[in-house]
Short mmCIF file of C-alpha atoms and ligand atoms in Angstrom, two decimals:
data_model
loop_
_atom_site.label_atom_id
_atom_site.label_comp_id
_atom_site.label_asym_id
_atom_site.label_seq_id
_atom_site.Cartn_x
_atom_site.Cartn_y
_atom_site.Cartn_z
CA UNK W 1 0.00 -0.01 0.00
CA UNK W 2 1.89 3.06 -1.22
CA UNK W 3 -0.88 5.49 -2.24
CA UNK W 4 -0.54 8.74 -0.37
CA UNK W 5 2.97 8.05 0.84
CA UNK W 6 5.46 10.87 0.45
CA UNK W 7 8.95 10.76 -1.05
CA UNK W 8 11.72 13.35 -1.26
CA UNK W 9 14.12 12.82 -4.18
CA UNK W 10 17.35 14.83 -4.38
CA UNK W 11 18.73 15.03 -7.88
CA UNK W 12 15.14 14.40 -8.92
CA UNK W 13 15.17 16.68 -11.99
CA UNK W 14 17.07 14.28 -14.30
CA UNK W 15 18.39 10.79 -14.83
CA UNK W 16 17.86 8.14 -12.16
CA UNK W 17 16.07 10.50 -9.75
CA UNK W 18 13.56 11.59 -12.40
CA UNK W 19 12.94 7.98 -13.50
CA UNK W 20 12.35 6.85 -9.91
CA UNK W 21 10.02 9.84 -9.44
CA UNK W 22 7.94 8.82 -12.45
CA UNK W 23 7.71 5.20 -11.22
CA UNK W 24 6.74 6.17 -7.68
CA UNK W 25 4.11 8.59 -9.03
CA UNK W 26 2.54 5.68 -10.94
CA UNK W 27 2.15 3.94 -7.60
CA UNK W 28 0.43 6.95 -6.01
CA UNK W 29 3.36 8.47 -4.10
CA UNK W 30 3.41 12.21 -3.52
CA UNK W 31 6.74 13.64 -4.52
CA UNK W 32 9.07 16.47 -3.62
CA UNK W 33 11.84 16.88 -6.18
CA UNK W 34 14.87 18.71 -4.80
CA UNK W 35 17.55 19.80 -7.27
CA UNK W 36 19.62 22.72 -8.55
CA UNK W 37 18.07 22.23 -12.02
CA UNK W 38 14.88 24.23 -11.50
CA UNK W 39 13.80 24.20 -15.12
CA UNK W 40 13.59 20.43 -15.51
CA UNK W 41 12.55 19.89 -11.90
CA UNK W 42 9.65 22.32 -12.04
CA UNK W 43 8.35 20.76 -15.23
CA UNK W 44 8.59 17.21 -13.92
CA UNK W 45 6.98 18.15 -10.59
CA UNK W 46 4.07 19.73 -12.47
CA UNK W 47 3.69 16.61 -14.61
CA UNK W 48 3.63 14.36 -11.53
CA UNK W 49 1.50 16.71 -9.41
CA UNK W 50 4.35 17.00 -6.98
CA UNK W 51 6.45 19.86 -5.68
CA UNK W 52 9.81 21.18 -6.76
CA UNK W 53 12.23 22.73 -4.26
CA UNK W 54 15.44 24.40 -5.42
CA UNK W 55 17.97 22.63 -3.27
CA UNK W 56 21.76 22.59 -3.33
CA UNK W 57 22.45 19.50 -1.27
CA UNK W 58 25.73 21.02 -0.07
CA UNK W 59 23.66 23.41 2.04
CA UNK W 60 22.15 21.88 5.18
CA UNK W 61 19.36 24.49 5.20
CA UNK W 62 18.33 23.49 1.65
CA UNK W 63 17.86 19.84 2.68
CA UNK W 64 15.90 20.98 5.73
CA UNK W 65 13.68 23.12 3.50
CA UNK W 66 13.09 20.21 1.13
CA UNK W 67 11.93 17.97 4.01
CA UNK W 68 9.76 20.82 5.30
CA UNK W 69 8.12 21.03 1.88
CA UNK W 70 7.16 17.34 2.17
CA UNK W 71 5.84 17.70 5.71
CA UNK W 72 4.01 21.00 5.13
CA UNK W 73 2.79 20.23 1.63
CA UNK W 74 1.91 16.53 1.86
CA UNK W 75 1.64 15.80 5.58
CA UNK W 76 4.88 13.92 6.26
CA UNK W 77 7.78 11.98 4.82
CA UNK W 78 8.05 8.22 4.21
CA UNK W 79 11.09 7.99 1.93
CA UNK W 80 14.18 10.10 1.35
CA UNK W 81 15.99 9.13 -1.84
CA UNK W 82 19.30 10.97 -1.50
CA UNK W 83 20.47 10.69 -5.06
CA UNK W 84 22.05 13.99 -6.22
CA UNK W 85 25.58 13.36 -7.47
CA UNK W 86 28.29 14.50 -9.82
CA UNK W 87 31.59 13.23 -11.23
CA UNK W 88 34.56 15.07 -9.73
CA UNK W 89 36.08 16.25 -13.00
CA UNK W 90 39.59 16.11 -11.56
CA UNK W 91 42.26 13.71 -10.36
CA UNK W 92 44.93 13.99 -7.66
CA UNK W 93 47.91 14.70 -9.86
CA UNK W 94 48.59 17.75 -12.05
CA UNK W 95 44.87 17.78 -12.79
CA UNK W 96 43.89 18.37 -9.14
CA UNK W 97 41.53 21.25 -8.59
CA UNK W 98 40.60 22.01 -4.97
CA UNK W 99 37.32 23.63 -5.93
CA UNK W 100 36.24 20.60 -7.98
CA UNK W 101 37.35 18.33 -5.16
CA UNK W 102 35.26 20.21 -2.55
CA UNK W 103 32.28 20.39 -4.94
CA UNK W 104 32.30 16.60 -5.49
CA UNK W 105 32.71 15.79 -1.82
CA UNK W 106 30.09 18.41 -0.92
CA UNK W 107 27.46 17.05 -3.28
CA UNK W 108 28.18 13.31 -3.12
CA UNK W 109 28.99 12.91 0.60
CA UNK W 110 27.91 16.04 2.54
CA UNK W 111 24.67 16.07 0.52
CA UNK W 112 23.79 12.59 1.83
CA UNK W 113 24.84 13.46 5.40
CA UNK W 114 22.66 16.62 5.41
CA UNK W 115 19.84 14.76 3.69
CA UNK W 116 19.89 12.08 6.41
CA UNK W 117 20.00 14.72 9.13
CA UNK W 118 17.02 16.54 7.69
CA UNK W 119 14.98 13.39 7.00
CA UNK W 120 15.43 11.50 10.29
CA UNK W 121 13.04 13.55 12.47
CA UNK W 122 10.34 13.51 9.77
CA UNK W 123 10.64 9.72 9.27
CA UNK W 124 10.65 9.18 13.04
CA UNK W 125 7.48 11.25 13.33
CA UNK W 126 5.86 8.88 10.84
CA UNK W 127 6.89 5.84 12.93
CA UNK W 128 9.56 4.78 10.44
CA UNK W 129 10.41 4.86 6.77
CA UNK W 130 13.20 4.53 4.25
CA UNK W 131 16.39 6.32 3.37
CA UNK W 132 17.98 5.16 0.14
CA UNK W 133 21.21 6.87 -0.90
CA UNK W 134 22.63 6.56 -4.38
CA UNK W 135 26.22 5.49 -4.02
CA UNK W 136 27.72 3.61 -6.99
CA UNK W 137 29.66 0.53 -7.95
CA UNK W 138 32.48 3.08 -7.66
CA UNK W 139 31.97 2.76 -3.91
CA UNK W 140 32.47 -1.01 -4.02
CA UNK W 141 35.27 -1.38 -6.50
CA UNK W 142 38.35 0.50 -7.71
CA UNK W 143 37.68 3.52 -9.96
CA UNK W 144 41.02 4.71 -11.34
CA UNK W 145 39.17 7.00 -13.78
CA UNK W 146 37.88 9.15 -10.86
CA UNK W 147 39.50 8.43 -7.50
CA UNK W 148 37.67 11.30 -5.76
CA UNK W 149 34.33 9.89 -6.92
CA UNK W 150 35.46 6.45 -5.67
CA UNK W 151 36.28 7.98 -2.30
CA UNK W 152 33.00 9.81 -1.74
CA UNK W 153 30.88 6.91 -3.00
CA UNK W 154 32.78 4.47 -0.71
CA UNK W 155 32.08 6.92 2.12
CA UNK W 156 28.33 6.77 1.31
CA UNK W 157 28.48 2.97 1.45
CA UNK W 158 30.26 3.17 4.84
CA UNK W 159 27.73 5.68 6.09
CA UNK W 160 24.77 3.54 5.09
CA UNK W 161 26.27 0.40 6.59
CA UNK W 162 26.63 2.25 9.89
CA UNK W 163 23.24 3.97 9.83
CA UNK W 164 21.27 0.78 9.00
CA UNK W 165 21.80 -0.93 12.34
CA UNK W 166 21.82 2.42 14.18
CA UNK W 167 18.20 3.17 13.22
CA UNK W 168 16.79 -0.36 12.80
CA UNK W 169 15.09 -0.15 16.20
CA UNK W 170 12.92 2.76 15.13
CA UNK W 171 11.81 1.27 11.84
CA UNK W 172 14.00 3.50 9.67
CA UNK W 173 15.77 1.47 7.01
CA UNK W 174 18.88 2.89 5.36
CA UNK W 175 20.29 1.31 2.21
CA UNK W 176 22.56 2.29 -0.71
CA UNK W 177 21.84 1.87 -4.40
CA UNK W 178 25.10 1.09 -6.24
CA UNK W 179 24.68 1.20 -10.01
CA UNK W 180 27.34 0.44 -12.56
CA UNK W 181 27.47 2.76 -15.59
CA UNK W 182 23.93 3.83 -16.47
CA UNK W 183 22.74 5.84 -19.43
CA UNK W 184 22.22 9.34 -17.97
CA UNK W 185 23.86 12.76 -18.41
CA UNK W 186 26.58 12.00 -15.87
CA UNK W 187 27.88 9.29 -18.22
CA UNK W 188 28.28 11.55 -21.27
CA UNK W 189 32.09 12.05 -20.88
CA UNK W 190 32.69 8.28 -20.56
CA UNK W 191 30.11 6.92 -22.95
CA UNK W 192 32.15 6.85 -26.18
CA UNK W 193 34.97 4.95 -24.43
CA UNK W 194 32.56 2.46 -22.88
CA UNK W 195 30.92 1.84 -26.27
CA UNK W 196 34.29 1.46 -28.00
CA UNK W 197 35.34 -1.13 -25.43
CA UNK W 198 31.95 -2.86 -25.54
CA UNK W 199 31.40 -2.27 -21.80
CA UNK W 200 27.71 -2.90 -21.14
CA UNK W 201 25.74 0.15 -19.97
CA UNK W 202 22.69 -0.13 -17.73
CA UNK W 203 19.39 1.32 -18.85
CA UNK W 204 17.89 3.67 -16.29
CA UNK W 205 14.94 1.27 -16.00
CA UNK W 206 17.31 -1.39 -14.61
CA UNK W 207 18.34 1.02 -11.86
CA UNK W 208 14.70 1.85 -11.09
CA UNK W 209 13.97 -1.90 -10.80
CA UNK W 210 16.83 -2.28 -8.30
CA UNK W 211 15.56 0.73 -6.37
CA UNK W 212 12.15 -0.88 -6.08
CA UNK W 213 13.80 -4.12 -4.95
CA UNK W 214 15.37 -2.24 -2.02
CA UNK W 215 12.14 -0.46 -1.20
CA UNK W 216 10.09 -3.67 -1.27
CA UNK W 217 12.60 -5.61 0.85
CA UNK W 218 13.28 -5.81 4.57
CA UNK W 219 17.03 -5.27 4.58
CA UNK W 220 18.84 -2.36 6.19
CA UNK W 221 22.42 -1.22 6.10
CA UNK W 222 22.98 -2.92 2.76
CA UNK W 223 24.66 -1.72 -0.48
CA UNK W 224 22.81 -3.09 -3.49
CA UNK W 225 24.87 -3.71 -6.63
CA UNK W 226 23.19 -2.98 -9.97
CA UNK W 227 25.14 -4.58 -12.79
CA UNK W 228 24.08 -5.41 -16.38
CA UNK W 229 22.80 -8.93 -16.80
CA UNK W 230 22.62 -9.80 -13.12
CA UNK W 231 19.76 -9.68 -10.69
CA UNK W 232 20.44 -6.85 -8.28
CA UNK W 233 20.98 -7.65 -4.61
CA UNK W 234 22.86 -6.67 -1.45
CA UNK W 235 26.62 -6.93 -1.89
CA UNK W 236 27.99 -9.45 0.58
CA UNK W 237 31.05 -8.01 2.29
CA UNK W 238 33.57 -10.51 3.59
CA UNK W 239 33.65 -10.42 7.37
CA UNK W 240 36.67 -8.56 8.72
CA UNK W 241 38.99 -10.52 10.99
CA UNK W 242 38.15 -9.91 14.65
CA UNK W 243 40.72 -9.97 17.45
CA UNK W 244 42.12 -13.37 18.48
N1 NAD O 1 24.63 7.14 -14.39
C1 NAD O 1 25.61 6.44 -13.87
O1 NAD O 1 26.41 5.80 -14.59
C2 NAD O 1 25.73 6.31 -12.40
C3 NAD O 1 26.39 5.19 -11.86
C4 NAD O 1 26.51 5.06 -10.48
C5 NAD O 1 25.99 6.03 -9.67
N2 NAD O 1 25.36 7.12 -10.21
C6 NAD O 1 24.85 8.12 -9.27
O2 NAD O 1 23.45 8.27 -9.53
C7 NAD O 1 23.05 9.53 -9.02
C8 NAD O 1 22.16 10.19 -10.06
O3 NAD O 1 22.94 10.53 -11.20
P1 NAD O 1 22.41 10.33 -12.67
O4 NAD O 1 23.14 9.20 -13.26
O5 NAD O 1 20.92 10.32 -12.68
O6 NAD O 1 22.99 11.68 -13.36
P2 NAD O 1 22.26 13.03 -13.76
O7 NAD O 1 23.37 13.96 -14.06
O8 NAD O 1 21.25 12.74 -14.83
O9 NAD O 1 21.48 13.47 -12.46
C9 NAD O 1 22.12 14.09 -11.36
C10 NAD O 1 21.15 15.11 -10.77
O10 NAD O 1 21.78 15.70 -9.62
C11 NAD O 1 21.53 17.12 -9.68
N3 NAD O 1 22.51 17.84 -8.91
C12 NAD O 1 23.81 18.13 -9.22
N4 NAD O 1 24.35 18.89 -8.28
C13 NAD O 1 23.40 19.08 -7.33
C14 NAD O 1 23.38 19.78 -6.11
N5 NAD O 1 24.45 20.48 -5.66
N6 NAD O 1 22.24 19.78 -5.37
C15 NAD O 1 21.16 19.12 -5.81
N7 NAD O 1 21.09 18.44 -6.97
C16 NAD O 1 22.23 18.43 -7.73
C17 NAD O 1 21.60 17.45 -11.17
O11 NAD O 1 20.98 18.68 -11.46
C18 NAD O 1 20.85 16.26 -11.75
O12 NAD O 1 19.43 16.49 -11.79
C19 NAD O 1 24.34 10.28 -8.67
O13 NAD O 1 24.55 10.21 -7.29
C20 NAD O 1 25.41 9.51 -9.43
O14 NAD O 1 26.67 9.65 -8.83
C21 NAD O 1 25.22 7.25 -11.54
#
């Protein structure tokens, strides 16, 4: 039973966030789209009879305002999909750029932290709910093409693994969605190379299906891989050695 439930989607104006928004709207969810892209976000929110909030996820007050829009406009919050993200656009060698570094860490990691902080009280007030953060396969495997992206996505995976058990007792599930390369705007700079090397690219619908798998499940604190040709599921980390 999802009709009337309320979701906040950061990075909801385009790509994976917009596709998830469309799918949730079909199931009767009320939606708040929070993004820096006001043009696309406003149009999509109108189409889905939701709300658009201009939100730079690097700013804690913007995430708080986006949650407030869900609570004030639709009566509460049941799901926070913390999905806004960017490639870093720089490496750690001669190509290092401190502004690009801070921007990528700010959006991909701080944005999730501030989104969680803003969402928790509203989810608690509802008696529980879901937080799903978009990390990436870059958070589970080595990404020499963008080490800064690999670092902030691994941090999101670590955050979610910690938050899952921390909030399980109050019915708030926290999971990470970890897609491989998917056909959205973020992939544009890499797409020609992937095609030349015949590396399979996910369709956005595959990512939406994995998202729904997380939402429909009971797990918490898990990082779900989304890889072409495989059924998505929680990545099983090898247990770390404990003290002897
Ligand atoms: N497409 C892929 O290959 C892929 C793979 C793994 C993970 N991801 C992750 O999926 C998420 C969604 O990306 P996408 O593939 O849909 O790309 P996208 O570029 O289509 O969407 C990203 C969205 O984030 C928004 N955004 C950027 N900066 C923002 C900010 N400061 N505050 C709020 N919103 C901001 C953009 O306006 C855009 O709407 C990202 O976290 C990305 O890292 C993508």
